[in-house]
Structure formats: structure tokens, C-alpha cells
PDB file of C-alpha atoms in Angstrom:
ATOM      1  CA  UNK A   1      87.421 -13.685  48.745  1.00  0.00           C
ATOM      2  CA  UNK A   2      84.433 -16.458  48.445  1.00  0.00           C
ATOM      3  CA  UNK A   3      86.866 -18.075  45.843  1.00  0.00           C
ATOM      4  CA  UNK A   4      89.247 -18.445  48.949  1.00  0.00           C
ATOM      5  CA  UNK A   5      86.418 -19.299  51.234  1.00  0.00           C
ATOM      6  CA  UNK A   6      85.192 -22.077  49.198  1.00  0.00           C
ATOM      7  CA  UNK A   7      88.802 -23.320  48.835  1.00  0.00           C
ATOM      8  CA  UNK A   8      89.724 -23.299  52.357  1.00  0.00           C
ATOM      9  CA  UNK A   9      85.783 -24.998  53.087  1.00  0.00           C
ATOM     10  CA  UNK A  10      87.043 -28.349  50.831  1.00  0.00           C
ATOM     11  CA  UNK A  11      90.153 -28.065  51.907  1.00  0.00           C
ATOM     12  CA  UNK A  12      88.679 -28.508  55.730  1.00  0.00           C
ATOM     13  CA  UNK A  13      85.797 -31.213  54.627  1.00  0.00           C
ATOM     14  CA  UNK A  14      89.233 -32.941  52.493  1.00  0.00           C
ATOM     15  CA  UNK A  15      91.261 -33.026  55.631  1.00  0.00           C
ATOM     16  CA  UNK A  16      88.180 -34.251  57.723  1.00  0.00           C
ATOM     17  CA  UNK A  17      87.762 -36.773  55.342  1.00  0.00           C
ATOM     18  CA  UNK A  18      91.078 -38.527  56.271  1.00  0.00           C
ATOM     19  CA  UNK A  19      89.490 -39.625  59.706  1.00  0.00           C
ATOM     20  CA  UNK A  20      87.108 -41.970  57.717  1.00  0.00           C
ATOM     21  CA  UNK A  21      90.535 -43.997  56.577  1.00  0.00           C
ATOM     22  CA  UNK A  22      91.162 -47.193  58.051  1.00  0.00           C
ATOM     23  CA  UNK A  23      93.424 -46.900  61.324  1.00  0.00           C
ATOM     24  CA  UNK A  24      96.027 -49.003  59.374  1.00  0.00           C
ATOM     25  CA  UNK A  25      96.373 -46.540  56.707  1.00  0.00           C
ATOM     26  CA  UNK A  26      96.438 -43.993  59.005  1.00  0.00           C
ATOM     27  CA  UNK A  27      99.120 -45.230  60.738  1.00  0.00           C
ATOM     28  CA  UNK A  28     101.068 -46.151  57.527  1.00  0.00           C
ATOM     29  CA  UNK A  29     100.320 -42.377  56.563  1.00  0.00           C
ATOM     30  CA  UNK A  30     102.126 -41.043  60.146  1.00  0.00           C
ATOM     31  CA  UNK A  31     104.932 -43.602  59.498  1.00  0.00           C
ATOM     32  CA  UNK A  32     105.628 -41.886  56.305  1.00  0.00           C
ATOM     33  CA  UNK A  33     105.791 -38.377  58.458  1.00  0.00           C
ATOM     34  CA  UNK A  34     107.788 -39.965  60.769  1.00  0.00           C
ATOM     35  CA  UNK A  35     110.259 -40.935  58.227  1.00  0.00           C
ATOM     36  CA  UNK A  36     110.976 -37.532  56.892  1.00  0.00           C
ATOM     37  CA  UNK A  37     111.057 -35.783  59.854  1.00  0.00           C
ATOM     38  CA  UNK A  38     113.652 -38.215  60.960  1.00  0.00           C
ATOM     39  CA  UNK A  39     115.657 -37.579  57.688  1.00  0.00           C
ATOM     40  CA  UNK A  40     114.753 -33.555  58.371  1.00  0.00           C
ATOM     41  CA  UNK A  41     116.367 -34.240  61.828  1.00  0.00           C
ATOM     42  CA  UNK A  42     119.353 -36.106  60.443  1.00  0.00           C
ATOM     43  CA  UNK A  43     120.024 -32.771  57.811  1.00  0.00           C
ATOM     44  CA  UNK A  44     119.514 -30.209  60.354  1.00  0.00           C
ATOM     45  CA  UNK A  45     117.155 -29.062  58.244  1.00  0.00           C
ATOM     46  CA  UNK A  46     114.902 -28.586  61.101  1.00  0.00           C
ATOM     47  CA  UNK A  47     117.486 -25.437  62.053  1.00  0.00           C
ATOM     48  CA  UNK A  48     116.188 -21.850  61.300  1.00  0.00           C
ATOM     49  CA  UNK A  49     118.883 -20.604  58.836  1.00  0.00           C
ATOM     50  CA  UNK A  50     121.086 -17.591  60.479  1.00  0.00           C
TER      51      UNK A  50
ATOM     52  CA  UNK B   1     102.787 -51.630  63.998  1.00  0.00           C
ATOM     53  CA  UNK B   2     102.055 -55.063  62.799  1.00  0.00           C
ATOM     54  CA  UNK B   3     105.367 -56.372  64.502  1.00  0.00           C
ATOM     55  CA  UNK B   4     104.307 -54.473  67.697  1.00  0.00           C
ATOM     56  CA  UNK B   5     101.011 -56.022  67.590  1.00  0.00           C
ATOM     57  CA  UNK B   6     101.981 -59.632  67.369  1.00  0.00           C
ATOM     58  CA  UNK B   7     104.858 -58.716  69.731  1.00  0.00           C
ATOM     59  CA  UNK B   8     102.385 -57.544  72.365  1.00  0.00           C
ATOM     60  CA  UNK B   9     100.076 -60.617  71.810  1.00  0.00           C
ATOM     61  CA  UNK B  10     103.390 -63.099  72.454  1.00  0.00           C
ATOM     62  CA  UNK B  11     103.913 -61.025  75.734  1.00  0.00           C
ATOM     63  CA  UNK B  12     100.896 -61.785  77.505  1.00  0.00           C
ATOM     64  CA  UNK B  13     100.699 -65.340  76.218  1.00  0.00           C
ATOM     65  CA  UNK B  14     104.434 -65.618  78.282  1.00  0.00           C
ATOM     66  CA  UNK B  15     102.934 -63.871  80.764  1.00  0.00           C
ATOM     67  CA  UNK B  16     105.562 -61.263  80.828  1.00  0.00           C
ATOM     68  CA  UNK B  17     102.819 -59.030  80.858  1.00  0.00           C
ATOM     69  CA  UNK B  18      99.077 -59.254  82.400  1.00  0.00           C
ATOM     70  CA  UNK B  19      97.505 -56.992  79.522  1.00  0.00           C
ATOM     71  CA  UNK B  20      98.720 -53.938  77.461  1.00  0.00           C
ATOM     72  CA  UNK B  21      96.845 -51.592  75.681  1.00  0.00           C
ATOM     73  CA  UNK B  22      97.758 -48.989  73.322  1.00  0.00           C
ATOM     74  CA  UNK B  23      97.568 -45.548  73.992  1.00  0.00           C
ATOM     75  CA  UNK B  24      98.834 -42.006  72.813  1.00  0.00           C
ATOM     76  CA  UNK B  25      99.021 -40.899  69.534  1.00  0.00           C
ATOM     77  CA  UNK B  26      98.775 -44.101  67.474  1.00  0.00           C
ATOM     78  CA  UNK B  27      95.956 -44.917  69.670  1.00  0.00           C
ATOM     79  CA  UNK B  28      94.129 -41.585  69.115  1.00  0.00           C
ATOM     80  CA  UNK B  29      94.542 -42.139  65.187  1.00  0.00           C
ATOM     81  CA  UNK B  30      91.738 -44.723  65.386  1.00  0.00           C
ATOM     82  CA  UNK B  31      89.889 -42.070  66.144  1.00  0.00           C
ATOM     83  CA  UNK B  32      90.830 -38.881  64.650  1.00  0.00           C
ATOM     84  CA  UNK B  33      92.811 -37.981  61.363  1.00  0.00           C
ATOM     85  CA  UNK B  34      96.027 -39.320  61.088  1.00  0.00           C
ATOM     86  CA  UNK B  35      98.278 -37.166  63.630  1.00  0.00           C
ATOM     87  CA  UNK B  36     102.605 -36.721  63.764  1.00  0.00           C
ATOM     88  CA  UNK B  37     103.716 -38.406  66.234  1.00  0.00           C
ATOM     89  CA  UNK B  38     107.494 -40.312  66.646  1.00  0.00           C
ATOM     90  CA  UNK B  39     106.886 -43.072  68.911  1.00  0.00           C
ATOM     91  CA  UNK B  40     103.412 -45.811  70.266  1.00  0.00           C
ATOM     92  CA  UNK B  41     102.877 -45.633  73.976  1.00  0.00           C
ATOM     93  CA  UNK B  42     101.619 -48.619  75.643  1.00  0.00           C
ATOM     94  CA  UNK B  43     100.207 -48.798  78.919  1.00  0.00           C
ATOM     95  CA  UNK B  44     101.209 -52.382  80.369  1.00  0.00           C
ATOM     96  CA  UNK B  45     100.024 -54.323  83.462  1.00  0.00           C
ATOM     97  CA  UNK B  46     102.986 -56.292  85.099  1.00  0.00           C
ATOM     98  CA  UNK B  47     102.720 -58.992  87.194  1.00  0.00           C
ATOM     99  CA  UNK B  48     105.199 -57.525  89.959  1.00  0.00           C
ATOM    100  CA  UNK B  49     104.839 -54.284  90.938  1.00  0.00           C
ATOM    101  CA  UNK B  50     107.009 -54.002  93.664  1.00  0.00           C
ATOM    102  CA  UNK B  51     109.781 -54.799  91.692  1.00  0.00           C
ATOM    103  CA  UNK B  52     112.334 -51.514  91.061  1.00  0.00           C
ATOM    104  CA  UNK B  53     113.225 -52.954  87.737  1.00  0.00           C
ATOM    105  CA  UNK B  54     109.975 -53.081  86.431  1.00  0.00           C
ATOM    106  CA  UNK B  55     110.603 -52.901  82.730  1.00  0.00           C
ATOM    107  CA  UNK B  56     113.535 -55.557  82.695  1.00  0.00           C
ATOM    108  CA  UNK B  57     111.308 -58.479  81.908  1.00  0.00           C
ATOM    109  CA  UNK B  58     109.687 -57.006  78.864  1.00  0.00           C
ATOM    110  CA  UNK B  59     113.353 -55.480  77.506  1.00  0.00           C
ATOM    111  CA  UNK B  60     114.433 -59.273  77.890  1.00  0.00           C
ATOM    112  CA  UNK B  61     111.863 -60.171  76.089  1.00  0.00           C
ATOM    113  CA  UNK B  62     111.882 -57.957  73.653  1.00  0.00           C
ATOM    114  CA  UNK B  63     115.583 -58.418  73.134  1.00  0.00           C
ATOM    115  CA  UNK B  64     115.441 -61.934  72.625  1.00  0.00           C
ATOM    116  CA  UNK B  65     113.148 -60.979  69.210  1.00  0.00           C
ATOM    117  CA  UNK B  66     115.865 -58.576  67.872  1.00  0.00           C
ATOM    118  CA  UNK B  67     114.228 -55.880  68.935  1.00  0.00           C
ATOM    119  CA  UNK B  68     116.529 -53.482  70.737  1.00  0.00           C
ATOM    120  CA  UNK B  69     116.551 -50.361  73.548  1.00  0.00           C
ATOM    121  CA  UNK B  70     117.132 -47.216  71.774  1.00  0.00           C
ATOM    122  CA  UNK B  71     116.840 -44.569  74.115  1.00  0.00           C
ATOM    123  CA  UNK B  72     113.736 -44.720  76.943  1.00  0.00           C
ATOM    124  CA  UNK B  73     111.923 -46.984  74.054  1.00  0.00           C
ATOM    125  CA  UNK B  74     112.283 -50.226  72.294  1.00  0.00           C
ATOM    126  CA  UNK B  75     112.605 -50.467  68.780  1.00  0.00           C
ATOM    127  CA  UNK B  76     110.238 -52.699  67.240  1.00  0.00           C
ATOM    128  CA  UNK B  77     109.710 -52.382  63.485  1.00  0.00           C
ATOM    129  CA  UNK B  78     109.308 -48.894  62.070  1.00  0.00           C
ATOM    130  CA  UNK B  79     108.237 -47.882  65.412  1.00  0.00           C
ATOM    131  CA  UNK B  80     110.388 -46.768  69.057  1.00  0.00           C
ATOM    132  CA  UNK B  81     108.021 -48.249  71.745  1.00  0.00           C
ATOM    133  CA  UNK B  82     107.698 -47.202  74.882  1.00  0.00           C
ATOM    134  CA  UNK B  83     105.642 -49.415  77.736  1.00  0.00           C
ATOM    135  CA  UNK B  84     104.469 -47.330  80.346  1.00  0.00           C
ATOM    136  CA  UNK B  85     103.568 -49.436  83.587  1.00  0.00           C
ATOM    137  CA  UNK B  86      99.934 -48.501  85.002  1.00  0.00           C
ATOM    138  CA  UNK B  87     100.131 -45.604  86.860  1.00  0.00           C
ATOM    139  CA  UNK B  88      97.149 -45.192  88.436  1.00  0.00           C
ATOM    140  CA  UNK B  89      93.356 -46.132  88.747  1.00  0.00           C
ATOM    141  CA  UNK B  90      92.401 -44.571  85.392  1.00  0.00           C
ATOM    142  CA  UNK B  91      95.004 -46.191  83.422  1.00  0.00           C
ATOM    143  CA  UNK B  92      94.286 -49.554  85.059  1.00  0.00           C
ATOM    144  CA  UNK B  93      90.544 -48.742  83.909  1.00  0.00           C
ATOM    145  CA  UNK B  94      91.622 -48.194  80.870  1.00  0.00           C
ATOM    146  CA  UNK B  95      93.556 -51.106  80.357  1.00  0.00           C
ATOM    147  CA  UNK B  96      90.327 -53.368  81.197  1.00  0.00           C
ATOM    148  CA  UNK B  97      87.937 -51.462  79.266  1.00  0.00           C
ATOM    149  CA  UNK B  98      90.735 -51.801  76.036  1.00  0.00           C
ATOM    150  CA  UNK B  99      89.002 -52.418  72.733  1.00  0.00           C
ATOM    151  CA  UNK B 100      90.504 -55.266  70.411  1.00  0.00           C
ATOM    152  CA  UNK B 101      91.063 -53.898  66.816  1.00  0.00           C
ATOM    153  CA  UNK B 102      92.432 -55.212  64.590  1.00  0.00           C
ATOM    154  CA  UNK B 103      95.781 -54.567  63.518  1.00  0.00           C
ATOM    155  CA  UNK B 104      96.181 -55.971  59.549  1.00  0.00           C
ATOM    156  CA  UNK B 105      94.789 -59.148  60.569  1.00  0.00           C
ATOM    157  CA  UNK B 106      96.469 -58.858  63.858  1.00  0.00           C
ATOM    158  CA  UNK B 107      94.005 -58.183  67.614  1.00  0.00           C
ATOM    159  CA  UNK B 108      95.255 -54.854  68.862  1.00  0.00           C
ATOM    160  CA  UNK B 109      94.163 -53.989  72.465  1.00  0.00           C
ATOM    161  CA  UNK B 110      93.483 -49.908  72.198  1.00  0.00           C
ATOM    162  CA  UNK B 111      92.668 -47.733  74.699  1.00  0.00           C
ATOM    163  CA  UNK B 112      88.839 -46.332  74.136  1.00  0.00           C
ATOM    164  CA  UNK B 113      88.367 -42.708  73.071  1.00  0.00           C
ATOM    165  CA  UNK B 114      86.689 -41.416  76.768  1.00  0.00           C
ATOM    166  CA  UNK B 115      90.343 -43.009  78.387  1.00  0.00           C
ATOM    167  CA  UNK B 116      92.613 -41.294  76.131  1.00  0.00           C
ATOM    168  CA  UNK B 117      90.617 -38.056  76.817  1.00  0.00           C
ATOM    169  CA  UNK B 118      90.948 -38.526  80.073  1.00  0.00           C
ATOM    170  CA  UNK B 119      94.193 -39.454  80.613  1.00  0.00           C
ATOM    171  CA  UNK B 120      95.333 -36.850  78.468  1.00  0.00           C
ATOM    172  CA  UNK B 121      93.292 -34.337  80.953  1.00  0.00           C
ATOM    173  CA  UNK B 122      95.369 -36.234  83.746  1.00  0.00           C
ATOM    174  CA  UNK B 123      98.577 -35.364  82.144  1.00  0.00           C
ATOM    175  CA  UNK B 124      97.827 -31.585  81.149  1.00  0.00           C
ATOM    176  CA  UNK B 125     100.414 -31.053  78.635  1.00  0.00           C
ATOM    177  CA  UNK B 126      99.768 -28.710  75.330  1.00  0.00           C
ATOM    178  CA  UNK B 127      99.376 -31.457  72.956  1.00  0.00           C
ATOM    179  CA  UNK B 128      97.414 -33.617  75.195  1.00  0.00           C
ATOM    180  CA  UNK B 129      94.914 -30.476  75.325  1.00  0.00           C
ATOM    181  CA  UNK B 130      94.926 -31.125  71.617  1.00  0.00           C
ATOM    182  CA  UNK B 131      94.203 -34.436  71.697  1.00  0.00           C
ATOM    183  CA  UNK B 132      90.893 -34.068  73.356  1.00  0.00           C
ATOM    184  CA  UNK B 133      89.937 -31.269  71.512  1.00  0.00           C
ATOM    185  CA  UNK B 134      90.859 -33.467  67.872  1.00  0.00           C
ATOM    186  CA  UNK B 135      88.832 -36.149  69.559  1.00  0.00           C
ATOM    187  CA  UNK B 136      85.994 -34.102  70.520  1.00  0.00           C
ATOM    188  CA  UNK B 137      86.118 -32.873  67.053  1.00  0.00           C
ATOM    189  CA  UNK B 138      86.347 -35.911  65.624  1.00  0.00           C
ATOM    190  CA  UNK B 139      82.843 -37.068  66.987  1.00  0.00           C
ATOM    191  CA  UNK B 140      84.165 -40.124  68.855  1.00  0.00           C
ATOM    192  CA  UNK B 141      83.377 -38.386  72.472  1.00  0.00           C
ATOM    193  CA  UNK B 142      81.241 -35.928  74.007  1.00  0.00           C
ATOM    194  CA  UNK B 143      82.092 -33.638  76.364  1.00  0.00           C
ATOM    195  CA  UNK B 144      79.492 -35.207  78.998  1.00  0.00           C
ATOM    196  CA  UNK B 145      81.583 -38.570  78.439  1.00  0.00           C
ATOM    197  CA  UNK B 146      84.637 -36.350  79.185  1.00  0.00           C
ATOM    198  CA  UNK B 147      82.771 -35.424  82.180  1.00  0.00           C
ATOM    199  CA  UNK B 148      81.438 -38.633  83.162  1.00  0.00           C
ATOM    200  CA  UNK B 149      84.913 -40.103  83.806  1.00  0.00           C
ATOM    201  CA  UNK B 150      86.595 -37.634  85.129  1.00  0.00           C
ATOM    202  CA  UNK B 151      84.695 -37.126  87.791  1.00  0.00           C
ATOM    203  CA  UNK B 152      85.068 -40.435  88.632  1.00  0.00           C
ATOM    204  CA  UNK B 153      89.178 -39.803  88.885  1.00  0.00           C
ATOM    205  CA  UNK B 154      89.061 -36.857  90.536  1.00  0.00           C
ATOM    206  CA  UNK B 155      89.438 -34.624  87.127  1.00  0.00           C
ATOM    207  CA  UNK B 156      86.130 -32.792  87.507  1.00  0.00           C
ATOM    208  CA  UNK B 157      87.660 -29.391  88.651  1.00  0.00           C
ATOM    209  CA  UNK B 158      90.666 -30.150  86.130  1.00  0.00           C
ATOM    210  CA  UNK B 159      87.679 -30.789  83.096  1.00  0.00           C
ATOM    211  CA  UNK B 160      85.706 -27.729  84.062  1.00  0.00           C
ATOM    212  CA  UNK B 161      88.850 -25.566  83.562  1.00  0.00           C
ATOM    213  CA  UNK B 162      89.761 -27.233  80.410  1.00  0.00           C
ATOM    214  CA  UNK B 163      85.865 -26.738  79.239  1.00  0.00           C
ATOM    215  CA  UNK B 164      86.226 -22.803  80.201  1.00  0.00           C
ATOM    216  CA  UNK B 165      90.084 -22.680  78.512  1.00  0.00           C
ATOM    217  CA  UNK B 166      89.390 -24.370  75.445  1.00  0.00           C
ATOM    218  CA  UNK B 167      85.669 -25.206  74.392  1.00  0.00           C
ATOM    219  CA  UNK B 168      83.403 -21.761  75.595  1.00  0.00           C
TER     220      UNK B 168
END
């Protein structure tokens, strides 16, 4: 349990750590999102299966 | 973004627009870690109002650069764009009190961290409320900033709810 604890503490400082990027890369990083949920969109992908 | 940078720049220098500054999500990423988001909002002063077709200048101009409508946005580079006239006394604030970053070499007028708090208060939908909270969290406002402005637009009873929803 303290295993997970730790792993979920650096996973939080990790994910903090992104707000120290420049804005630029930042922005290239949600451009890159953007792009696959675009091609998610365009599969239908995004659709819960039946 | 670069494109929609130097795009904005060439606007203002026609005098299409008066000012612009960015604002939403893309904005808030200056701030915060990088968020999802599909489209960059931009908060534009015109020089004519009054005018019903408010937006037709700037899709002209736009245009002319191969940049085309898609939708109720502008496609300019990787990004849809859409350029959201001032709405009201905040945004206008908002709009003068813009930072310049810079963009990759390129100025960048951006909405300041207390404005897109703010205006995200004004406009009250889910992921606004998350926007003020990631900023909050992010250490680029406090919450007496929150308060500061928004009681000067008429958003104090609006913040105090928000504080009990959200932060107690």
C-alpha cells in the first residue's frame, strides 16, 4: 500500500512538473492530443462498443 | 500557434483589429500544465461595434492568407480559431492588461492569470470551474486576486459560491 502511495506521490510531483515547461512546448504537447483525438473522432473510436 | 501569432500581429498593424489577446485554454497553458483542448479563443477589440457583421473584416482577412472558416472558427495552422468580440467590461480589461509573451520568437498578447479566472467565473461552465481551480493550483493566482477582481465586475456573490462549492 505505501509502495502505491509513493508511486502515485511521483506520479503527482511528475505531472506537476510539466507546468515548469515552456508554454511553447506545452502547446506543441496539446497539439499532439489534439491530433489523436481528432483521428479517435474520425474512427469512431470515441463510441462505447454495444 | 506560431502562424496565429504572426497572423494576429498583421491584424492590428491593418487595423482590422484594435488589440486581441489570447484567452481560454491555450492561454491558461502558460500557466498551468499542458491541458486538452481543440481550438485558441481570442478575445478581439474591433473598431466598429455597431456593425451586425462584426467578424466579416477579420474572416476577409484571414481569407486572403489561406486561412479558411471551418465551422464557427478559422483555421489557421494546426489550430481552429475562434475571435470572440469583447463582451463586456472585464474582457475589455482584460484585453488592456494582456501580457506580451512570446510565441517562438513571435509577441503573443495573453490574457493574465486573475482575467482568465475571472472570466471563467463569468461564464460558469464545468470546465471553466476547472480552470480556476488548475490555476489556483498551479500557484499563478490567489484566491484574494480571484476576489479582488471580481468584485470589481460584479462576481463577488458568484466567487463566494464558487469558494464554498469548490475550495472549503
Amino acid at each position: 500500500m505505501s509502495d502505491t502511495h509513493d508511486l502515485l506521490k511521483r506520479q503527482a510531483l511528475w505531472q506537476k512538473a510539466r507546468k515548469d515547461l515552456s508554454w511553447s512546448e506545452k502547446v506543441r504537447m496539446a497539439e499532439r492530443v489534439r491530433a489523436t483525438i481528432l483521428k479517435w473522432r474520425a474512427k469512431g473510436d470515441h463510441q462505447r462498443p454495444q | 500557434m506560431k502562424e496565429l501569432a504572426q497572423l494576429l500581429n498583421e491584424m492590428r498593424q491593418a487595423g482590422v483589429i484594435q488589440e486581441y489577446a489570447l484567452f481560454g485554454a491555450v492561454a491558461q497553458m502558460r500557466y498551468t500544465e499542458p491541458v486538452a483542448t481543440l481550438d485558441a479563443d481570442v478575445l478581439v477589440s474591433v473598431p466598429d461595434t455597431e456593425r451586425l457583421d462584426v467578424l466579416s473584416d477579420i474572416y476577409e482577412f484571414c481569407a486572403a492568407r489561406g486561412w479558411r472558416p471551418e465551422g464557427e472558427a478559422v483555421q489557421v495552422g494546426a489550430w481552429p480559431t475562434q475571435f470572440v468580440p469583447i463582451f463586456s467590461p472585464l474582457t475589455q480589461e482584460a484585453v488592456d492588461h494582456a501580457d506580451t509573451a512570446d510565441f517562438e520568437g513571435v509577441p503573443l498578447r495573453v490574457v493574465r492569470a486573475e482575467y482568465l479566472a475571472v472570466i471563467a467565473l463569468s461564464v460558469g461552465r464545468a470546465k471553466d470551474y476547472t480552470r480556476i481551480v488548475a490555476l489556483l493550483e498551479a500557484g499563478s493566482i490567489t484566491r484574494e486576486d480571484i476576489a479582488a477582481l471580481a468584485a470589481r465586475h460584479g462576481l463577488a456573490e458568484a466567487w463566494q459560491r464558487f469558494e464554498s462549492r469548490f475550495l472549503t
